[in-house]
mmCIF file with all atom_site columns, C-alpha atoms in Angstrom:
data_model
loop_
_atom_site.group_PDB
_atom_site.id
_atom_site.type_symbol
_atom_site.label_atom_id
_atom_site.label_alt_id
_atom_site.label_comp_id
_atom_site.label_asym_id
_atom_site.label_entity_id
_atom_site.label_seq_id
_atom_site.pdbx_PDB_ins_code
_atom_site.Cartn_x
_atom_site.Cartn_y
_atom_site.Cartn_z
_atom_site.occupancy
_atom_site.B_iso_or_equiv
_atom_site.pdbx_formal_charge
_atom_site.auth_seq_id
_atom_site.auth_comp_id
_atom_site.auth_asym_id
_atom_site.auth_atom_id
_atom_site.pdbx_PDB_model_num
ATOM 1   C CA . GLN A 1 1   ? -17.890 -4.435  6.936   1.00 96.00 ? 1   GLN A CA 1
ATOM 2   C CA . VAL A 1 2   ? -15.415 -2.215  5.205   1.00 97.00 ? 2   VAL A CA 1
ATOM 3   C CA . GLN A 1 3   ? -15.375 -2.752  1.403   1.00 98.00 ? 3   GLN A CA 1
ATOM 4   C CA . LEU A 1 4   ? -13.552 -1.136  -1.558  1.00 98.00 ? 4   LEU A CA 1
ATOM 5   C CA . VAL A 1 5   ? -14.732 -2.371  -4.895  1.00 98.00 ? 5   VAL A CA 1
ATOM 6   C CA . GLN A 1 6   ? -12.777 -1.337  -7.920  1.00 98.00 ? 6   GLN A CA 1
ATOM 7   C CA . SER A 1 7   ? -13.816 -1.180  -11.596 1.00 98.00 ? 7   SER A CA 1
ATOM 8   C CA . ARG A 1 8   ? -12.809 -3.842  -13.974 1.00 98.00 ? 8   ARG A CA 1
ATOM 9   C CA . ALA A 1 9   ? -9.638  -4.366  -15.994 1.00 98.00 ? 9   ALA A CA 1
ATOM 10  C CA . GLU A 1 10  ? -8.771  -2.049  -18.840 1.00 98.00 ? 10  GLU A CA 1
ATOM 11  C CA . VAL A 1 11  ? -6.725  -2.280  -22.002 1.00 98.00 ? 11  VAL A CA 1
ATOM 12  C CA . LYS A 1 12  ? -5.420  1.005   -23.354 1.00 98.00 ? 12  LYS A CA 1
ATOM 13  C CA . SER A 1 13  ? -3.383  2.192   -26.290 1.00 98.00 ? 13  SER A CA 1
ATOM 14  C CA . PRO A 1 14  ? -0.233  4.338   -25.737 1.00 97.00 ? 14  PRO A CA 1
ATOM 15  C CA . GLY A 1 15  ? -1.115  7.895   -25.247 1.00 97.00 ? 15  GLY A CA 1
ATOM 16  C CA . ALA A 1 16  ? -4.642  7.283   -23.972 1.00 98.00 ? 16  ALA A CA 1
ATOM 17  C CA . SER A 1 17  ? -6.128  7.955   -20.560 1.00 98.00 ? 17  SER A CA 1
ATOM 18  C CA . VAL A 1 18  ? -7.787  5.645   -18.068 1.00 98.00 ? 18  VAL A CA 1
ATOM 19  C CA . GLN A 1 19  ? -10.113 6.212   -15.259 1.00 98.00 ? 19  GLN A CA 1
ATOM 20  C CA . ILE A 1 20  ? -10.466 3.696   -12.377 1.00 98.00 ? 20  ILE A CA 1
ATOM 21  C CA . SER A 1 21  ? -13.246 3.907   -9.775  1.00 98.00 ? 21  SER A CA 1
ATOM 22  C CA . CYS A 1 22  ? -13.292 2.614   -6.217  1.00 98.00 ? 22  CYS A CA 1
ATOM 23  C CA . MET A 1 23  ? -16.666 2.283   -4.606  1.00 98.00 ? 23  MET A CA 1
ATOM 24  C CA . THR A 1 24  ? -16.597 2.190   -0.864  1.00 98.00 ? 24  THR A CA 1
ATOM 25  C CA . SER A 1 25  ? -18.981 0.998   1.889   1.00 98.00 ? 25  SER A CA 1
ATOM 26  C CA . GLY A 1 26  ? -19.103 -0.005  5.553   1.00 98.00 ? 26  GLY A CA 1
ATOM 27  C CA . PHE A 1 27  ? -17.570 3.161   6.910   1.00 97.00 ? 27  PHE A CA 1
ATOM 28  C CA . THR A 1 28  ? -18.230 6.885   7.007   1.00 97.00 ? 28  THR A CA 1
ATOM 29  C CA . PHE A 1 29  ? -16.662 8.060   3.829   1.00 97.00 ? 29  PHE A CA 1
ATOM 30  C CA . ASN A 1 30  ? -16.018 11.653  4.765   1.00 96.00 ? 30  ASN A CA 1
ATOM 31  C CA . PHE A 1 31  ? -13.939 10.613  7.796   1.00 97.00 ? 31  PHE A CA 1
ATOM 32  C CA . TYR A 1 32  ? -11.134 9.181   5.703   1.00 97.00 ? 32  TYR A CA 1
ATOM 33  C CA . THR A 1 33  ? -8.253  9.732   3.274   1.00 97.00 ? 33  THR A CA 1
ATOM 34  C CA . LEU A 1 34  ? -8.297  7.501   0.301   1.00 98.00 ? 34  LEU A CA 1
ATOM 35  C CA . THR A 1 35  ? -5.056  6.617   -1.411  1.00 98.00 ? 35  THR A CA 1
ATOM 36  C CA . TRP A 1 36  ? -3.972  5.036   -4.775  1.00 98.00 ? 36  TRP A CA 1
ATOM 37  C CA . VAL A 1 37  ? -1.116  2.593   -5.152  1.00 98.00 ? 37  VAL A CA 1
ATOM 38  C CA . ARG A 1 38  ? 0.074   0.705   -8.089  1.00 98.00 ? 38  ARG A CA 1
ATOM 39  C CA . GLN A 1 39  ? 2.121   -2.358  -8.675  1.00 98.00 ? 39  GLN A CA 1
ATOM 40  C CA . ALA A 1 40  ? 3.863   -3.121  -12.073 1.00 98.00 ? 40  ALA A CA 1
ATOM 41  C CA . PRO A 1 41  ? 4.305   -6.830  -12.884 1.00 97.00 ? 41  PRO A CA 1
ATOM 42  C CA . GLY A 1 42  ? 6.870   -8.452  -10.574 1.00 96.00 ? 42  GLY A CA 1
ATOM 43  C CA . GLN A 1 43  ? 7.528   -5.080  -8.863  1.00 97.00 ? 43  GLN A CA 1
ATOM 44  C CA . SER A 1 44  ? 6.949   -3.539  -5.500  1.00 98.00 ? 44  SER A CA 1
ATOM 45  C CA . LEU A 1 45  ? 4.196   -1.139  -4.650  1.00 98.00 ? 45  LEU A CA 1
ATOM 46  C CA . GLU A 1 46  ? 4.272   2.525   -5.547  1.00 97.00 ? 46  GLU A CA 1
ATOM 47  C CA . TRP A 1 47  ? 2.247   5.312   -3.901  1.00 97.00 ? 47  TRP A CA 1
ATOM 48  C CA . MET A 1 48  ? 0.539   7.621   -6.405  1.00 97.00 ? 48  MET A CA 1
ATOM 49  C CA . GLY A 1 49  ? -1.466  10.060  -4.379  1.00 96.00 ? 49  GLY A CA 1
ATOM 50  C CA . TRP A 1 50  ? -4.367  10.606  -1.935  1.00 96.00 ? 50  TRP A CA 1
ATOM 51  C CA . ILE A 1 51  ? -7.585  12.531  -1.681  1.00 97.00 ? 51  ILE A CA 1
ATOM 52  C CA . ASN A 1 52  ? -9.182  13.796  1.597   1.00 97.00 ? 52  ASN A CA 1
ATOM 53  C CA . ALA A 1 53  ? -12.720 12.512  1.153   1.00 97.00 ? 53  ALA A CA 1
ATOM 54  C CA . ASP A 1 54  ? -14.119 15.255  3.299   1.00 96.00 ? 54  ASP A CA 1
ATOM 55  C CA . ASN A 1 55  ? -12.697 18.353  1.572   1.00 96.00 ? 55  ASN A CA 1
ATOM 56  C CA . GLY A 1 56  ? -11.471 16.916  -1.611  1.00 96.00 ? 56  GLY A CA 1
ATOM 57  C CA . ASN A 1 57  ? -7.955  18.034  -1.037  1.00 96.00 ? 57  ASN A CA 1
ATOM 58  C CA . THR A 1 58  ? -5.338  16.020  -2.904  1.00 97.00 ? 58  THR A CA 1
ATOM 59  C CA . LYS A 1 59  ? -1.673  15.247  -2.974  1.00 95.00 ? 59  LYS A CA 1
ATOM 60  C CA . TYR A 1 60  ? 0.221   13.533  -5.672  1.00 96.00 ? 60  TYR A CA 1
ATOM 61  C CA . ALA A 1 61  ? 3.589   11.778  -5.874  1.00 95.00 ? 61  ALA A CA 1
ATOM 62  C CA . GLU A 1 62  ? 6.028   13.900  -7.796  1.00 94.00 ? 62  GLU A CA 1
ATOM 63  C CA . LYS A 1 63  ? 6.519   11.269  -10.370 1.00 95.00 ? 63  LYS A CA 1
ATOM 64  C CA . PHE A 1 64  ? 2.820   11.430  -11.394 1.00 96.00 ? 64  PHE A CA 1
ATOM 65  C CA . GLN A 1 65  ? 2.342   15.208  -11.144 1.00 94.00 ? 65  GLN A CA 1
ATOM 66  C CA . GLY A 1 66  ? 0.561   16.508  -14.205 1.00 95.00 ? 66  GLY A CA 1
ATOM 67  C CA . ARG A 1 67  ? -0.639  13.062  -15.324 1.00 97.00 ? 67  ARG A CA 1
ATOM 68  C CA . VAL A 1 68  ? -2.825  11.858  -12.392 1.00 98.00 ? 68  VAL A CA 1
ATOM 69  C CA . THR A 1 69  ? -6.021  13.295  -11.020 1.00 98.00 ? 69  THR A CA 1
ATOM 70  C CA . ILE A 1 70  ? -7.839  11.775  -8.032  1.00 98.00 ? 70  ILE A CA 1
ATOM 71  C CA . THR A 1 71  ? -11.393 12.937  -7.474  1.00 98.00 ? 71  THR A CA 1
ATOM 72  C CA . ARG A 1 72  ? -14.312 11.738  -5.291  1.00 97.00 ? 72  ARG A CA 1
ATOM 73  C CA . ASP A 1 73  ? -18.124 11.647  -5.298  1.00 97.00 ? 73  ASP A CA 1
ATOM 74  C CA . THR A 1 74  ? -19.310 11.751  -1.738  1.00 97.00 ? 74  THR A CA 1
ATOM 75  C CA . SER A 1 75  ? -22.879 10.929  -2.598  1.00 97.00 ? 75  SER A CA 1
ATOM 76  C CA . ALA A 1 76  ? -21.692 7.749   -4.145  1.00 97.00 ? 76  ALA A CA 1
ATOM 77  C CA . THR A 1 77  ? -18.917 7.181   -1.606  1.00 98.00 ? 77  THR A CA 1
ATOM 78  C CA . THR A 1 78  ? -16.606 6.552   -4.561  1.00 98.00 ? 78  THR A CA 1
ATOM 79  C CA . THR A 1 79  ? -13.086 7.840   -5.442  1.00 98.00 ? 79  THR A CA 1
ATOM 80  C CA . TYR A 1 80  ? -11.671 7.939   -8.995  1.00 98.00 ? 80  TYR A CA 1
ATOM 81  C CA . MET A 1 81  ? -8.104  7.829   -10.267 1.00 98.00 ? 81  MET A CA 1
ATOM 82  C CA . ASP A 1 82  ? -7.523  9.322   -13.865 1.00 98.00 ? 82  ASP A CA 1
ATOM 83  C CA . LEU A 1 83  ? -4.085  8.711   -15.377 1.00 98.00 ? 83  LEU A CA 1
ATOM 84  C CA . SER A 1 84  ? -3.286  10.275  -18.749 1.00 98.00 ? 84  SER A CA 1
ATOM 85  C CA . GLY A 1 85  ? -0.436  9.956   -21.293 1.00 97.00 ? 85  GLY A CA 1
ATOM 86  C CA . LEU A 1 86  ? -0.294  6.254   -20.819 1.00 98.00 ? 86  LEU A CA 1
ATOM 87  C CA . THR A 1 87  ? 2.872   4.281   -21.931 1.00 97.00 ? 87  THR A CA 1
ATOM 88  C CA . SER A 1 88  ? 3.788   0.616   -21.558 1.00 97.00 ? 88  SER A CA 1
ATOM 89  C CA . GLU A 1 89  ? 5.383   1.510   -18.229 1.00 97.00 ? 89  GLU A CA 1
ATOM 90  C CA . ASP A 1 90  ? 2.004   2.270   -16.785 1.00 98.00 ? 90  ASP A CA 1
ATOM 91  C CA . THR A 1 91  ? 0.983   -1.394  -17.249 1.00 98.00 ? 91  THR A CA 1
ATOM 92  C CA . ALA A 1 92  ? 0.168   -2.331  -13.700 1.00 98.00 ? 92  ALA A CA 1
ATOM 93  C CA . VAL A 1 93  ? -2.416  -3.327  -11.042 1.00 98.00 ? 93  VAL A CA 1
ATOM 94  C CA . TYR A 1 94  ? -3.790  -0.260  -9.496  1.00 98.00 ? 94  TYR A CA 1
ATOM 95  C CA . TYR A 1 95  ? -5.205  -0.400  -5.951  1.00 98.00 ? 95  TYR A CA 1
ATOM 96  C CA . CYS A 1 96  ? -7.254  2.019   -3.899  1.00 98.00 ? 96  CYS A CA 1
ATOM 97  C CA . ALA A 1 97  ? -6.880  1.867   -0.161  1.00 98.00 ? 97  ALA A CA 1
ATOM 98  C CA . ARG A 1 98  ? -8.233  3.526   2.919   1.00 98.00 ? 98  ARG A CA 1
ATOM 99  C CA . GLN A 1 99  ? -5.594  5.325   4.935   1.00 97.00 ? 99  GLN A CA 1
ATOM 100 C CA . GLY A 1 100 ? -5.500  5.155   8.766   1.00 95.00 ? 100 GLY A CA 1
ATOM 101 C CA . ASN A 1 101 ? -4.246  7.527   11.438  1.00 94.00 ? 101 ASN A CA 1
ATOM 102 C CA . TYR A 1 102 ? -0.570  6.579   11.056  1.00 95.00 ? 102 TYR A CA 1
ATOM 103 C CA . GLY A 1 103 ? -0.349  6.609   7.293   1.00 95.00 ? 103 GLY A CA 1
ATOM 104 C CA . GLU A 1 104 ? -1.059  2.813   7.051   1.00 97.00 ? 104 GLU A CA 1
ATOM 105 C CA . PHE A 1 105 ? -3.350  1.388   4.417   1.00 98.00 ? 105 PHE A CA 1
ATOM 106 C CA . GLY A 1 106 ? -5.665  -0.912  6.366   1.00 97.00 ? 106 GLY A CA 1
ATOM 107 C CA . TYR A 1 107 ? -8.207  -1.735  3.617   1.00 98.00 ? 107 TYR A CA 1
ATOM 108 C CA . TRP A 1 108 ? -7.541  -2.301  -0.043  1.00 98.00 ? 108 TRP A CA 1
ATOM 109 C CA . GLY A 1 109 ? -9.593  -2.695  -3.104  1.00 98.00 ? 109 GLY A CA 1
ATOM 110 C CA . GLN A 1 110 ? -9.193  -5.868  -5.018  1.00 98.00 ? 110 GLN A CA 1
ATOM 111 C CA . GLY A 1 111 ? -7.064  -4.198  -7.679  1.00 98.00 ? 111 GLY A CA 1
ATOM 112 C CA . THR A 1 112 ? -7.566  -3.232  -11.337 1.00 98.00 ? 112 THR A CA 1
ATOM 113 C CA . LEU A 1 113 ? -5.246  -4.398  -14.043 1.00 98.00 ? 113 LEU A CA 1
ATOM 114 C CA . VAL A 1 114 ? -4.437  -1.781  -16.620 1.00 98.00 ? 114 VAL A CA 1
ATOM 115 C CA . THR A 1 115 ? -2.674  -3.004  -19.734 1.00 98.00 ? 115 THR A CA 1
ATOM 116 C CA . VAL A 1 116 ? -1.063  -0.418  -22.058 1.00 98.00 ? 116 VAL A CA 1
ATOM 117 C CA . SER A 1 117 ? -0.445  -1.996  -25.543 1.00 96.00 ? 117 SER A CA 1
ATOM 118 C CA . SER A 1 118 ? -0.513  -1.081  -29.109 1.00 93.00 ? 118 SER A CA 1
ATOM 119 C CA . SER B 2 1   ? 14.743  9.673   -3.786  1.00 83.00 ? 5   SER B CA 1
ATOM 120 C CA . TYR B 2 2   ? 14.346  7.663   -0.622  1.00 88.00 ? 6   TYR B CA 1
ATOM 121 C CA . VAL B 2 3   ? 15.218  3.961   -0.933  1.00 91.00 ? 7   VAL B CA 1
ATOM 122 C CA . LEU B 2 4   ? 14.063  1.139   1.412   1.00 95.00 ? 8   LEU B CA 1
ATOM 123 C CA . THR B 2 5   ? 15.885  -2.081  0.985   1.00 97.00 ? 9   THR B CA 1
ATOM 124 C CA . GLN B 2 6   ? 14.687  -5.621  1.686   1.00 98.00 ? 10  GLN B CA 1
ATOM 125 C CA . PRO B 2 7   ? 16.335  -8.912  1.127   1.00 98.00 ? 11  PRO B CA 1
ATOM 126 C CA . PRO B 2 8   ? 14.823  -10.365 -1.975  1.00 98.00 ? 12  PRO B CA 1
ATOM 127 C CA . SER B 2 9   ? 14.141  -13.714 -0.328  1.00 98.00 ? 13  SER B CA 1
ATOM 128 C CA . VAL B 2 10  ? 14.003  -15.526 3.060   1.00 98.00 ? 14  VAL B CA 1
ATOM 129 C CA . SER B 2 11  ? 13.550  -19.244 3.534   1.00 97.00 ? 15  SER B CA 1
ATOM 130 C CA . VAL B 2 12  ? 12.356  -20.760 6.782   1.00 97.00 ? 16  VAL B CA 1
ATOM 131 C CA . ALA B 2 13  ? 11.377  -24.168 8.035   1.00 98.00 ? 17  ALA B CA 1
ATOM 132 C CA . PRO B 2 14  ? 7.801   -24.646 9.478   1.00 97.00 ? 18  PRO B CA 1
ATOM 133 C CA . GLY B 2 15  ? 7.780   -23.858 13.275  1.00 97.00 ? 19  GLY B CA 1
ATOM 134 C CA . LYS B 2 16  ? 10.877  -21.692 13.065  1.00 98.00 ? 20  LYS B CA 1
ATOM 135 C CA . THR B 2 17  ? 11.226  -17.945 13.122  1.00 98.00 ? 21  THR B CA 1
ATOM 136 C CA . ALA B 2 18  ? 11.581  -15.681 10.116  1.00 98.00 ? 22  ALA B CA 1
ATOM 137 C CA . MET B 2 19  ? 13.160  -12.178 10.286  1.00 98.00 ? 23  MET B CA 1
ATOM 138 C CA . ILE B 2 20  ? 12.739  -9.705  7.461   1.00 98.00 ? 24  ILE B CA 1
ATOM 139 C CA . THR B 2 21  ? 14.731  -6.499  7.499   1.00 98.00 ? 25  THR B CA 1
ATOM 140 C CA . CYS B 2 22  ? 13.905  -3.143  5.878   1.00 98.00 ? 26  CYS B CA 1
ATOM 141 C CA . GLY B 2 23  ? 16.856  -0.723  5.659   1.00 96.00 ? 27  GLY B CA 1
ATOM 142 C CA . GLY B 2 24  ? 16.654  3.016   5.024   1.00 94.00 ? 28  GLY B CA 1
ATOM 143 C CA . ASN B 2 25  ? 18.188  6.356   6.286   1.00 92.00 ? 29  ASN B CA 1
ATOM 144 C CA . ASN B 2 26  ? 16.951  7.324   9.622   1.00 89.00 ? 30  ASN B CA 1
ATOM 145 C CA . ILE B 2 27  ? 14.084  4.752   9.709   1.00 93.00 ? 31  ILE B CA 1
ATOM 146 C CA . GLU B 2 28  ? 13.950  5.308   13.546  1.00 90.00 ? 32  GLU B CA 1
ATOM 147 C CA . THR B 2 29  ? 12.449  8.804   12.839  1.00 90.00 ? 33  THR B CA 1
ATOM 148 C CA . LYS B 2 30  ? 9.653   7.444   10.608  1.00 92.00 ? 34  LYS B CA 1
ATOM 149 C CA . THR B 2 31  ? 6.575   5.242   11.206  1.00 95.00 ? 35  THR B CA 1
ATOM 150 C CA . VAL B 2 32  ? 6.845   1.695   9.726   1.00 97.00 ? 36  VAL B CA 1
ATOM 151 C CA . HIS B 2 33  ? 4.155   -0.555  8.508   1.00 98.00 ? 37  HIS B CA 1
ATOM 152 C CA . TRP B 2 34  ? 4.347   -4.063  7.009   1.00 98.00 ? 38  TRP B CA 1
ATOM 153 C CA . TYR B 2 35  ? 2.137   -5.872  4.445   1.00 98.00 ? 39  TYR B CA 1
ATOM 154 C CA . GLN B 2 36  ? 1.667   -9.416  3.399   1.00 98.00 ? 40  GLN B CA 1
ATOM 155 C CA . GLN B 2 37  ? 0.739   -10.174 -0.278  1.00 98.00 ? 41  GLN B CA 1
ATOM 156 C CA . LYS B 2 38  ? -0.081  -13.501 -1.670  1.00 98.00 ? 42  LYS B CA 1
ATOM 157 C CA . PRO B 2 39  ? -0.130  -14.155 -5.395  1.00 97.00 ? 43  PRO B CA 1
ATOM 158 C CA . GLY B 2 40  ? -3.033  -12.466 -7.246  1.00 96.00 ? 44  GLY B CA 1
ATOM 159 C CA . GLN B 2 41  ? -4.336  -10.795 -4.038  1.00 98.00 ? 45  GLN B CA 1
ATOM 160 C CA . ALA B 2 42  ? -4.202  -7.198  -2.609  1.00 98.00 ? 46  ALA B CA 1
ATOM 161 C CA . PRO B 2 43  ? -1.780  -6.495  0.222   1.00 98.00 ? 47  PRO B CA 1
ATOM 162 C CA . VAL B 2 44  ? -2.894  -7.192  3.757   1.00 98.00 ? 48  VAL B CA 1
ATOM 163 C CA . LEU B 2 45  ? -1.642  -5.007  6.582   1.00 98.00 ? 49  LEU B CA 1
ATOM 164 C CA . VAL B 2 46  ? 0.021   -7.126  9.241   1.00 98.00 ? 50  VAL B CA 1
ATOM 165 C CA . ILE B 2 47  ? 1.871   -4.540  11.375  1.00 98.00 ? 51  ILE B CA 1
ATOM 166 C CA . TYR B 2 48  ? 1.171   -0.783  11.727  1.00 98.00 ? 52  TYR B CA 1
ATOM 167 C CA . TYR B 2 49  ? 2.726   2.004   13.655  1.00 97.00 ? 53  TYR B CA 1
ATOM 168 C CA . ASP B 2 50  ? 6.009   -0.020  14.138  1.00 96.00 ? 54  ASP B CA 1
ATOM 169 C CA . ASN B 2 51  ? 4.792   -2.906  16.245  1.00 97.00 ? 55  ASN B CA 1
ATOM 170 C CA . GLU B 2 52  ? 0.951   -2.820  16.395  1.00 98.00 ? 56  GLU B CA 1
ATOM 171 C CA . ARG B 2 53  ? -1.193  -5.660  15.037  1.00 98.00 ? 57  ARG B CA 1
ATOM 172 C CA . PRO B 2 54  ? -4.437  -5.081  13.275  1.00 97.00 ? 58  PRO B CA 1
ATOM 173 C CA . SER B 2 55  ? -7.394  -7.068  14.417  1.00 96.00 ? 59  SER B CA 1
ATOM 174 C CA . GLY B 2 56  ? -7.290  -10.567 13.215  1.00 96.00 ? 60  GLY B CA 1
ATOM 175 C CA . ILE B 2 57  ? -3.534  -10.795 12.678  1.00 98.00 ? 61  ILE B CA 1
ATOM 176 C CA . PRO B 2 58  ? -1.933  -13.581 14.787  1.00 97.00 ? 62  PRO B CA 1
ATOM 177 C CA . GLU B 2 59  ? 0.465   -12.689 17.679  1.00 97.00 ? 63  GLU B CA 1
ATOM 178 C CA . ARG B 2 60  ? 3.080   -14.587 15.776  1.00 98.00 ? 64  ARG B CA 1
ATOM 179 C CA . PHE B 2 61  ? 3.685   -11.322 13.711  1.00 98.00 ? 65  PHE B CA 1
ATOM 180 C CA . SER B 2 62  ? 5.633   -8.567  15.421  1.00 98.00 ? 66  SER B CA 1
ATOM 181 C CA . GLY B 2 63  ? 7.637   -5.578  14.424  1.00 98.00 ? 67  GLY B CA 1
ATOM 182 C CA . SER B 2 64  ? 10.628  -3.551  15.697  1.00 96.00 ? 68  SER B CA 1
ATOM 183 C CA . LYS B 2 65  ? 12.904  -0.847  14.543  1.00 95.00 ? 69  LYS B CA 1
ATOM 184 C CA . SER B 2 66  ? 16.338  0.563   15.460  1.00 92.00 ? 70  SER B CA 1
ATOM 185 C CA . GLY B 2 67  ? 18.569  3.088   13.766  1.00 91.00 ? 71  GLY B CA 1
ATOM 186 C CA . ASP B 2 68  ? 18.353  2.499   10.090  1.00 95.00 ? 72  ASP B CA 1
ATOM 187 C CA . THR B 2 69  ? 16.598  -0.835  10.213  1.00 96.00 ? 73  THR B CA 1
ATOM 188 C CA . ALA B 2 70  ? 13.051  -2.102  10.737  1.00 97.00 ? 74  ALA B CA 1
ATOM 189 C CA . THR B 2 71  ? 12.446  -5.735  11.203  1.00 98.00 ? 75  THR B CA 1
ATOM 190 C CA . LEU B 2 72  ? 9.286   -7.867  10.765  1.00 98.00 ? 76  LEU B CA 1
ATOM 191 C CA . THR B 2 73  ? 9.439   -11.115 12.817  1.00 98.00 ? 77  THR B CA 1
ATOM 192 C CA . ILE B 2 74  ? 7.191   -14.129 12.073  1.00 98.00 ? 78  ILE B CA 1
ATOM 193 C CA . SER B 2 75  ? 7.352   -16.710 14.851  1.00 98.00 ? 79  SER B CA 1
ATOM 194 C CA . ARG B 2 76  ? 6.272   -20.356 14.592  1.00 98.00 ? 80  ARG B CA 1
ATOM 195 C CA . VAL B 2 77  ? 6.087   -19.989 10.837  1.00 98.00 ? 81  VAL B CA 1
ATOM 196 C CA . GLU B 2 78  ? 3.254   -21.782 9.126   1.00 97.00 ? 82  GLU B CA 1
ATOM 197 C CA . ALA B 2 79  ? 2.810   -22.821 5.461   1.00 97.00 ? 83  ALA B CA 1
ATOM 198 C CA . GLY B 2 80  ? 0.218   -20.149 5.130   1.00 97.00 ? 84  GLY B CA 1
ATOM 199 C CA . ASP B 2 81  ? 2.757   -17.431 5.844   1.00 98.00 ? 85  ASP B CA 1
ATOM 200 C CA . GLU B 2 82  ? 4.417   -17.988 2.544   1.00 98.00 ? 86  GLU B CA 1
ATOM 201 C CA . ALA B 2 83  ? 3.917   -14.666 0.633   1.00 98.00 ? 87  ALA B CA 1
ATOM 202 C CA . ASP B 2 84  ? 5.662   -11.414 -0.329  1.00 98.00 ? 88  ASP B CA 1
ATOM 203 C CA . TYR B 2 85  ? 6.219   -8.918  2.458   1.00 98.00 ? 89  TYR B CA 1
ATOM 204 C CA . TYR B 2 86  ? 6.597   -5.203  2.043   1.00 98.00 ? 90  TYR B CA 1
ATOM 205 C CA . CYS B 2 87  ? 7.630   -2.535  4.470   1.00 98.00 ? 91  CYS B CA 1
ATOM 206 C CA . GLN B 2 88  ? 6.216   0.976   4.111   1.00 97.00 ? 92  GLN B CA 1
ATOM 207 C CA . LEU B 2 89  ? 7.326   4.195   5.757   1.00 95.00 ? 93  LEU B CA 1
ATOM 208 C CA . TRP B 2 90  ? 5.389   7.303   6.585   1.00 93.00 ? 94  TRP B CA 1
ATOM 209 C CA . ASP B 2 91  ? 6.551   10.517  7.813   1.00 88.00 ? 95  ASP B CA 1
ATOM 210 C CA . SER B 2 92  ? 4.008   12.484  9.967   1.00 83.00 ? 96  SER B CA 1
ATOM 211 C CA . HIS B 2 93  ? 5.829   15.720  9.107   1.00 85.00 ? 97  HIS B CA 1
ATOM 212 C CA . SER B 2 94  ? 5.122   15.320  5.409   1.00 84.00 ? 98  SER B CA 1
ATOM 213 C CA . ASP B 2 95  ? 1.841   15.051  3.467   1.00 79.00 ? 99  ASP B CA 1
ATOM 214 C CA . HIS B 2 96  ? 3.468   12.977  0.516   1.00 82.00 ? 100 HIS B CA 1
ATOM 215 C CA . PHE B 2 97  ? 5.990   10.680  2.171   1.00 89.00 ? 101 PHE B CA 1
ATOM 216 C CA . TYR B 2 98  ? 4.808   7.115   1.509   1.00 93.00 ? 102 TYR B CA 1
ATOM 217 C CA . VAL B 2 99  ? 7.600   4.794   0.543   1.00 95.00 ? 103 VAL B CA 1
ATOM 218 C CA . PHE B 2 100 ? 7.436   1.019   -0.008  1.00 97.00 ? 104 PHE B CA 1
ATOM 219 C CA . GLY B 2 101 ? 10.285  -1.381  0.400   1.00 97.00 ? 105 GLY B CA 1
ATOM 220 C CA . THR B 2 102 ? 11.520  -3.469  -2.403  1.00 97.00 ? 106 THR B CA 1
ATOM 221 C CA . GLY B 2 103 ? 9.708   -6.635  -1.039  1.00 98.00 ? 107 GLY B CA 1
ATOM 222 C CA . THR B 2 104 ? 10.828  -10.063 0.358   1.00 98.00 ? 108 THR B CA 1
ATOM 223 C CA . LYS B 2 105 ? 9.598   -13.376 -0.791  1.00 98.00 ? 109 LYS B CA 1
ATOM 224 C CA . VAL B 2 106 ? 9.153   -15.608 2.182   1.00 98.00 ? 110 VAL B CA 1
ATOM 225 C CA . THR B 2 107 ? 9.409   -19.367 1.367   1.00 98.00 ? 111 THR B CA 1
ATOM 226 C CA . VAL B 2 108 ? 8.289   -22.032 3.794   1.00 97.00 ? 112 VAL B CA 1
ATOM 227 C CA . LEU B 2 109 ? 10.430  -25.090 3.278   1.00 95.00 ? 113 LEU B CA 1
#
């Protein structure tokens, strides 16, 4: 079955960077686009960007341009999301998800809580 | 930036019908998806491509859209349907148009 398993929770200081991994299984990795979405406490969901697992092309939300980098390792069927210049406003649960043919996110990782605190 | 507005909360008695709206400019020209999220869990896709149900989602869940509004309808509501629900828009003509609604808390009385 399709699975997306994310790395564990992180606590970071302001100004630091964080990397979250999302290990996938149960499907042909190169056939899909993988996306990252975050959710601040008590807030809605927010799309951050995607990566085409086949060619590595990426697209980022304007809000995160210059601070986010999404990469993938095809041999490990894993995608990574790096976010730099962390502030308290980046405290959130970060999710990876597999995108379907109509822009829907049909499969999600379990989420990774990132807490930014001094 | 594009804003998708949902009512903050909807209350419904068991066995009745819940309707959750999602309002935004020219929604009819976009593709709409709906997610259910229970506390401490990742979202679950319940409707995609406006009105399609993923495998395993009960027929009680349906979607529609017209003009500037999309609607998720939950028929014969059960206690297990209590959750937050989010709409999401996708524009097939853009490679970066992914917008989520503000979210609606559905309470089963």
